[in-house]
mmCIF file of C-alpha atoms in Angstrom:
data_model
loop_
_atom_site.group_PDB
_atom_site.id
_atom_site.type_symbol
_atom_site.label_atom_id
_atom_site.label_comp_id
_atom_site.label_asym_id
_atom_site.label_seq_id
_atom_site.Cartn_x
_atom_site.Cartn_y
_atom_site.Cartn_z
ATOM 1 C CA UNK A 1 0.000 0.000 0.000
ATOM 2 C CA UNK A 2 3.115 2.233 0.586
ATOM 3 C CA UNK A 3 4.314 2.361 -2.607
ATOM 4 C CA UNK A 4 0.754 2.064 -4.116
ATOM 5 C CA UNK A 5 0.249 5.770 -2.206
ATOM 6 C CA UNK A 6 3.801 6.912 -3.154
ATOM 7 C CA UNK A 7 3.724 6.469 -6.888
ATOM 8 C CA UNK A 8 0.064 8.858 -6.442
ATOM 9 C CA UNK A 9 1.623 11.480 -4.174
ATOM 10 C CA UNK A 10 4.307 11.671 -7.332
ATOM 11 C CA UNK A 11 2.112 11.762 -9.454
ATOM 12 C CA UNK A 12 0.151 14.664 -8.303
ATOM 13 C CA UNK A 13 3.213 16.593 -7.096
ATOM 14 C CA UNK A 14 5.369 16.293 -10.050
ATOM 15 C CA UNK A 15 3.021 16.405 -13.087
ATOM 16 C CA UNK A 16 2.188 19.948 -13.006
ATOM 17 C CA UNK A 17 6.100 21.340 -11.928
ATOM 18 C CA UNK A 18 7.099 22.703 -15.325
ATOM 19 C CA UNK A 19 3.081 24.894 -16.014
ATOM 20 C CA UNK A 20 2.904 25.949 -12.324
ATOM 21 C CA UNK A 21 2.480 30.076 -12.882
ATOM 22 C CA UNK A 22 4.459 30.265 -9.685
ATOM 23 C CA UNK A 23 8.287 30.182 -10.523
ATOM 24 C CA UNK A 24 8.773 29.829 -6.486
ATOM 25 C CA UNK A 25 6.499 26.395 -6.602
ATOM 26 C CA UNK A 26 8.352 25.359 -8.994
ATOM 27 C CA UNK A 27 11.691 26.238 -7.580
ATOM 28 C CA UNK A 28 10.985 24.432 -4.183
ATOM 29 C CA UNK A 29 9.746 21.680 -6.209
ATOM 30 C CA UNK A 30 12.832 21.157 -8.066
ATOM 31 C CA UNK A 31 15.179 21.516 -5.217
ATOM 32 C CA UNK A 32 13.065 18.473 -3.558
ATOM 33 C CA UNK A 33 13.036 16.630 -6.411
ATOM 34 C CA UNK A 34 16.562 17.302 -6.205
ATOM 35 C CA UNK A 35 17.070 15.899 -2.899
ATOM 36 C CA UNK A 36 14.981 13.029 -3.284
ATOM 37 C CA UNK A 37 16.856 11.739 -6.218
ATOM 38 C CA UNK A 38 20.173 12.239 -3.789
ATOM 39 C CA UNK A 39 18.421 10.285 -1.044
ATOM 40 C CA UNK A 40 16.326 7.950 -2.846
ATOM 41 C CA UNK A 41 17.972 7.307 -6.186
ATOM 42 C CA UNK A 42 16.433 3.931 -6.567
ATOM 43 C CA UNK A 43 13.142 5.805 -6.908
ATOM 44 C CA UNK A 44 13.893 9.130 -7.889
ATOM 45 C CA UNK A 45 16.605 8.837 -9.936
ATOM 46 C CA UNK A 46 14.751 7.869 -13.205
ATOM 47 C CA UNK A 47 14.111 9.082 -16.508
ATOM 48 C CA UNK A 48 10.433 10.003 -15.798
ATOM 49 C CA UNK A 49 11.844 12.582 -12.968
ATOM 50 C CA UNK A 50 14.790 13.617 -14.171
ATOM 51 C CA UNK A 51 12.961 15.421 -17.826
ATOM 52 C CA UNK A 52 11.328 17.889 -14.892
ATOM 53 C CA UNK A 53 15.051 19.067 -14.189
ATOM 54 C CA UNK A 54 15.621 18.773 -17.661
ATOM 55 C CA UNK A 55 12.781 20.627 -18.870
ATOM 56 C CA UNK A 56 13.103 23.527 -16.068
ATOM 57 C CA UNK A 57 16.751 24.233 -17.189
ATOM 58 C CA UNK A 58 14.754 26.404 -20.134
ATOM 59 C CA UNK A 59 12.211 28.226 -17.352
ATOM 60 C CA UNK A 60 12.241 31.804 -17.954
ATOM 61 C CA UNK A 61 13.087 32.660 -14.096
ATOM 62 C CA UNK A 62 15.823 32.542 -13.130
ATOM 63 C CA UNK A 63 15.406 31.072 -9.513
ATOM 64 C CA UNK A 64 13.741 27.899 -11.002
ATOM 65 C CA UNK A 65 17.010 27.335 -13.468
ATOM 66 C CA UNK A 66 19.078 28.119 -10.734
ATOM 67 C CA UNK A 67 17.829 25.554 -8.484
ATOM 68 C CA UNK A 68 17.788 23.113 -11.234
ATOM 69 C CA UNK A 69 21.609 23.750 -12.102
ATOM 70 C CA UNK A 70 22.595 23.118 -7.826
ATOM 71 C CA UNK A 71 20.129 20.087 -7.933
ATOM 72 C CA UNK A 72 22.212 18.675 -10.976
ATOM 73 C CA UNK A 73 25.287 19.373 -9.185
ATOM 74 C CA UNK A 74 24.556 17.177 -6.226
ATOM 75 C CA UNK A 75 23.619 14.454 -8.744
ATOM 76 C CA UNK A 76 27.049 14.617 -10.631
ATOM 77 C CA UNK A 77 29.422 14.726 -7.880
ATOM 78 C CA UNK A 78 28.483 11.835 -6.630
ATOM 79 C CA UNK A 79 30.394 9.297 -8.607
ATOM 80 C CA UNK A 80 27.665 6.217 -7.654
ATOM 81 C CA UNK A 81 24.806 8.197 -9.666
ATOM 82 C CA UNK A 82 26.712 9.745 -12.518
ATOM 83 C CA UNK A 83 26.405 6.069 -14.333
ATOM 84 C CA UNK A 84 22.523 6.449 -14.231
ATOM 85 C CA UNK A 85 22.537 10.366 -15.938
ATOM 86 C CA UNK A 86 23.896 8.924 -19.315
ATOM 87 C CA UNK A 87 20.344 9.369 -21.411
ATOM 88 C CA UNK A 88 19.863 12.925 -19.075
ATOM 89 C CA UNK A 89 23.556 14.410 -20.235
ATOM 90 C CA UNK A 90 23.262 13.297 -23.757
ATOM 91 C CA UNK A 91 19.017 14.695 -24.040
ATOM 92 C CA UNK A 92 20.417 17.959 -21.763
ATOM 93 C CA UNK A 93 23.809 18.073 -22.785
ATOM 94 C CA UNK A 94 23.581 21.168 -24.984
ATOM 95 C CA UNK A 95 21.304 23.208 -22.869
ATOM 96 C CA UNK A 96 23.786 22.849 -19.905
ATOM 97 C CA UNK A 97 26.220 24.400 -22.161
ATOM 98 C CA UNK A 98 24.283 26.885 -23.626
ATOM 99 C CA UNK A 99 23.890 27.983 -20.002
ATOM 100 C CA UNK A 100 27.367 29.131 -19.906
ATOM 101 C CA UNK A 101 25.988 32.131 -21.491
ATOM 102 C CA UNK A 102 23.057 33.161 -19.494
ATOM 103 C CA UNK A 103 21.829 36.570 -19.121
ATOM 104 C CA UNK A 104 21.809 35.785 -15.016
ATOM 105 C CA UNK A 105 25.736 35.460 -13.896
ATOM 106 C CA UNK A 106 25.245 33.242 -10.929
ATOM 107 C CA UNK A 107 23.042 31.374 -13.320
ATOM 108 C CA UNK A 108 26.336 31.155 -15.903
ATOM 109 C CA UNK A 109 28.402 30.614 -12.448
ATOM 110 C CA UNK A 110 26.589 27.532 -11.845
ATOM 111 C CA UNK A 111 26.610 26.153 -15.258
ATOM 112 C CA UNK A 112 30.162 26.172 -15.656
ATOM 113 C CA UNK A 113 30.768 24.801 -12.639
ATOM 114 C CA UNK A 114 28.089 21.972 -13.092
ATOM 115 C CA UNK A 115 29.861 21.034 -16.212
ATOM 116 C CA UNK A 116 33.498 20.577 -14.318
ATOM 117 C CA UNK A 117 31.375 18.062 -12.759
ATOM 118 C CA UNK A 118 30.645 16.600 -15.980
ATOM 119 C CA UNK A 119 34.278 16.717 -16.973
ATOM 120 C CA UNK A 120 35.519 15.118 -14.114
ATOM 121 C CA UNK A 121 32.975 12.363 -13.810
ATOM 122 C CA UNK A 122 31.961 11.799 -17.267
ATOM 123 C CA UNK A 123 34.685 11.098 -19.236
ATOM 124 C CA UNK A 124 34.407 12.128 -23.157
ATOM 125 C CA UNK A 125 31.235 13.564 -22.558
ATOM 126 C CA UNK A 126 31.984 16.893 -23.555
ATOM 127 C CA UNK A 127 33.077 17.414 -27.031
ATOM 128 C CA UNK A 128 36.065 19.910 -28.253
ATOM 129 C CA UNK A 129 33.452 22.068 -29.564
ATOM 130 C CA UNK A 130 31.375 22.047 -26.222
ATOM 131 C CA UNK A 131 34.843 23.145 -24.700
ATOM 132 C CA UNK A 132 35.711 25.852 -26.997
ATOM 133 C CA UNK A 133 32.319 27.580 -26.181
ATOM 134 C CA UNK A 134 33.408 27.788 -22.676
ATOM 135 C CA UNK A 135 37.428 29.006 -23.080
ATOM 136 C CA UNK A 136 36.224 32.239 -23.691
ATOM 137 C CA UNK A 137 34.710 32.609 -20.785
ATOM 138 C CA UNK A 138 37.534 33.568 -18.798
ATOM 139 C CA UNK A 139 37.447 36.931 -20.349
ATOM 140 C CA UNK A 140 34.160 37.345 -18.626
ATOM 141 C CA UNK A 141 33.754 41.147 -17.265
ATOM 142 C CA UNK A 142 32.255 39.195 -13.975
ATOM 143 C CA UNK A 143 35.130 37.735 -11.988
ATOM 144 C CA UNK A 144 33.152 34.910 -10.428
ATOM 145 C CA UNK A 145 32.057 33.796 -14.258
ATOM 146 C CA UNK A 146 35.541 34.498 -15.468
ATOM 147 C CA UNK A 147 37.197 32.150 -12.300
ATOM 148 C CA UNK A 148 34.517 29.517 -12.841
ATOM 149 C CA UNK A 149 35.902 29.271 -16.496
ATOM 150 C CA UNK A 150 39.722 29.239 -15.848
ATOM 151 C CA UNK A 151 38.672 26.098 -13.208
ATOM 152 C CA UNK A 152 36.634 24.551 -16.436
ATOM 153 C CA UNK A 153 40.170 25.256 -18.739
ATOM 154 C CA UNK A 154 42.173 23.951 -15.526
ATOM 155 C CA UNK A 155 40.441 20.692 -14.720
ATOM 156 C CA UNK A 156 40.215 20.182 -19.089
#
C-alpha cells in the first residue's frame, strides 16, 4: 500500500512542476526533487523525474534554473549516480552548455561549474566544440564567471 500511495503522491506533485504560474512552486519543487533523487535514487533517480530538471533548465526565471543547475550538481558529484545520468547528459547536454551564457551570472556561475562536474565524472562527454564555447569565458567582465571558467580550462 506504501508504494501504491507513493507512486500517487508523485504523481500529483510532479506532473504539473514545469506549467505551475508560480516560478517559487516550482523552484521548491525542483530543489526536492533534487534531494529526493540524492536520497532515494532507486526511486527518484529515473528518466520520468529527471525530464522535470531537464525541462526547467529552459524556465524563464531565473530562480527555477538556478535551483535546477545546484540540484544537478549534487547528482554529478556523486560518482555512484553519474552512471545512471547517461540518457539525461546526452538529451540535456547542450542546454547545460548553452547555459554558460546566461543573461543571469550566478546562473552562468553555476553552469560552468556543473559542467566541471561533468568533466571530471563523465569522461568524453563533452566534445572539443562544447569546450571551446566555454574558453572564452575567462574573459568574462564578472570575476566569479571568469574564475569559474579558468577552473573549467584547468580541470580540461
Amino acid at each position: 500500500h506504501f508504494f501504491s500511495m507513493e507512486r500517487k503522491v508523485k504523481r500529483v506533485s510532479f506532473l504539473s512542476v514545469p506549467r505551475d504560474v508560480l516560478p517559487e512552486i516550482r523552484a521548491i519543487c525542483i530543489e526536492e526533487i533534487g534531494s529526493w533523487m540524492q536520497s532515494y535514487s532507486t526511486s527518484f533517480l529515473t528518466d520520468s523525474y529527471l525530464k522535470y530538471i531537464g525541462w526547467t533548465l529552459h524556465d524563464k526565471h531565473r530562480d527555477v534554473r538556478l535551483k535546477c543547475l545546484k540540484a544537478l550538481k549534487g547528482l554529478y558529484g556523486n560518482q555512484d549516480l553519474t552512471a545512471r545520468l547517461e540518457l539525461f547528459t546526452s538529451r540535456f547536454k547542450d542546454r547545460m552548455v548553452s547555459m554558460v551564457m546566461d543573461r543571469e551570472y550566478d546562473v552562468a556561475v553555476e553552469a560552468v561549474r556543473l559542467l566541471i562536474l561533468i568533466l571530471k565524472s563523465m569522461d568524453g562527454v563533452l566534445t572539443d566544440a562544447d569546450c571551446e564555447s566555454i574558453y572564452p569565458v575567462v574573459y568574462a567582465s564578472n570575476r566569479a564567471l571568469a574564475s569559474a571558467a579558468g577552473e573549467f580550462l584547468y580541470w580540461k
